[in-house]
Amino acid sequence: MPLAVYILGLSVFALGTSEFMLSGLLPAVADDMNVSIPRAGLLISAFAVGMVVGAPLLAVATLRLPRRTTLVALITVFGLGQIAGALAPNYAVLFASRVVSALACAGFWAVGAAVAVAMVPVNARARALAVMIGGLSIANVLGVPAGAFLGESLGWRSAFWAVGGASAIALAGVATLIPRIPLPDERPRLRNELRIYRDRQVWLTISLIAFSAGGVFCAFSYLAPLLTDVAGLDEGWVPAVLALFGIGALIGTAIGGRIADAHLFGVLLSGIAASTVLLVTLALLAQYAVAAAALAFLLGVSAFYTAPALNARLFDVAAAAPTLAAATTTAAFNLGNTGGPWIGGATIDAGLGFASPAWAGAALTVGAGVLTAVSLRLHRRGTPSRVVTGAVTVTMPPPRAAEDRTAEDRTAEDRTAEDRTAAGRTAEDKTMGRSTN
């Protein structure tokens, strides 16, 4: 795996820390800015919405720009957004800084994923994407708790300064270690690349990503009140359980990234099924603290075990528009991260209790499983997937596995190869004859 891919993972660590750390800083931000906690919570929603909108918007805007230059510009804007947040004199400026940071974060995710895929062979895509997702997992394990610690010790603004410093380190790495990715001979045309959205496999993949992410984060977003009010854990244990989820996410990413390239649908079906079982079990055993903590860890494993496969699948069905594929994946994940918590909150507001988001999350992951099965069925039937090449749209059926080739196929292929060799020799002999004459 090229070193540059790990530099992208380091950058994602800074991005992910900024995205999630605010959940542990809301009371301090609300008190300092003289706003209510729900209004301070809008800062989290603003970031998520900025990710959904920013990923495709910036992917389109930077489509014809050099990749490394684009990454440098985006990580610079992101770092400046963190500094603006640390210096924000009021809520409006802080809100604006979060929106700008989210747009830059979304653009970096989209372009960075396309660059990571471009630097490795096709059969290593999921592993490369797993490295980037690993940066997000480490942000949950280390970055978010560290941000909460800094917020408690030195004030919430210190957490923003720390992410700004991490962004500066990431900027240096991107500027010096990311190779120049040459643009294609034919400049990309937005009209042609947008044709990937005519493919139903693309929309199936977008939907299953949103349902899968939404199901997990529907429950995870309300894990803290479930642990304290239902399981009876002391509040001091909540960060430790959240860290367990992050550790599980890191383990799941490593495992899924290793095997998703060879068994993509197997990873998707097994991971989504495992998440469904774990969410149902969490809803049933929520009153037991040890069980809830163990299930949080396992849910982190299963959720992020599928993440590399989910990313790689969209690159497979939209191979000729990698930047738009990466942007679409980012938007789909954030649709789930936004819609899932909203659905979980609606079940709590309906008086169904803090265990109800786990039931709702299980329903969403069942939907993701159904969508995966439909996508697999179309894939096995040989339903073509639209691929854009320059200004021409062609169709390519899914490749046949090596073990599916019959002896007759191999014999025919061998004969074809022999015929080509013979034809080549004949042409060479004729050429030599003409030269002699």
Coordinates of C-alpha atoms in Angstrom, one line a residue, residues 16 47 65 69 94 111 124 129 138 166 170 173 189 244 247 256 291 304 315 362 382 406 408 410 419 430 437:
G16 CA -13.2 12.9 11.6
F47 CA -21.8 19.8 9.5
L65 CA -8.4 20.5 -11.6
T69 CA -3.6 20.8 -5.9
L94 CA -19.1 29.5 14.8
V111 CA -11.2 13.7 -4.1
A124 CA -6.7 -3.5 -3.8
L129 CA -10.4 2.8 1.2
I138 CA -8.9 6.2 15.0
A166 CA -3.5 18.2 13.0
A170 CA -1.9 16.7 7.2
G173 CA 2.0 15.4 4.2
R189 CA -17.1 16.2 -19.2
L244 CA -15.1 0.4 22.9
I247 CA -12.0 0.1 19.0
G256 CA -13.3 -5.9 6.1
A291 CA -24.3 -6.9 27.7
F304 CA -17.2 -0.8 10.0
F315 CA -16.6 2.5 -7.4
A362 CA -32.6 -3.0 13.1
G382 CA -25.5 -10.5 -15.7
T406 CA -15.3 -24.4 -18.1
E408 CA -14.3 -25.7 -23.1
R410 CA -10.2 -22.4 -21.6
D419 CA -4.3 -18.2 -33.8
K430 CA 5.7 -10.9 -44.9
N437 CA 13.1 -7.4 -51.7

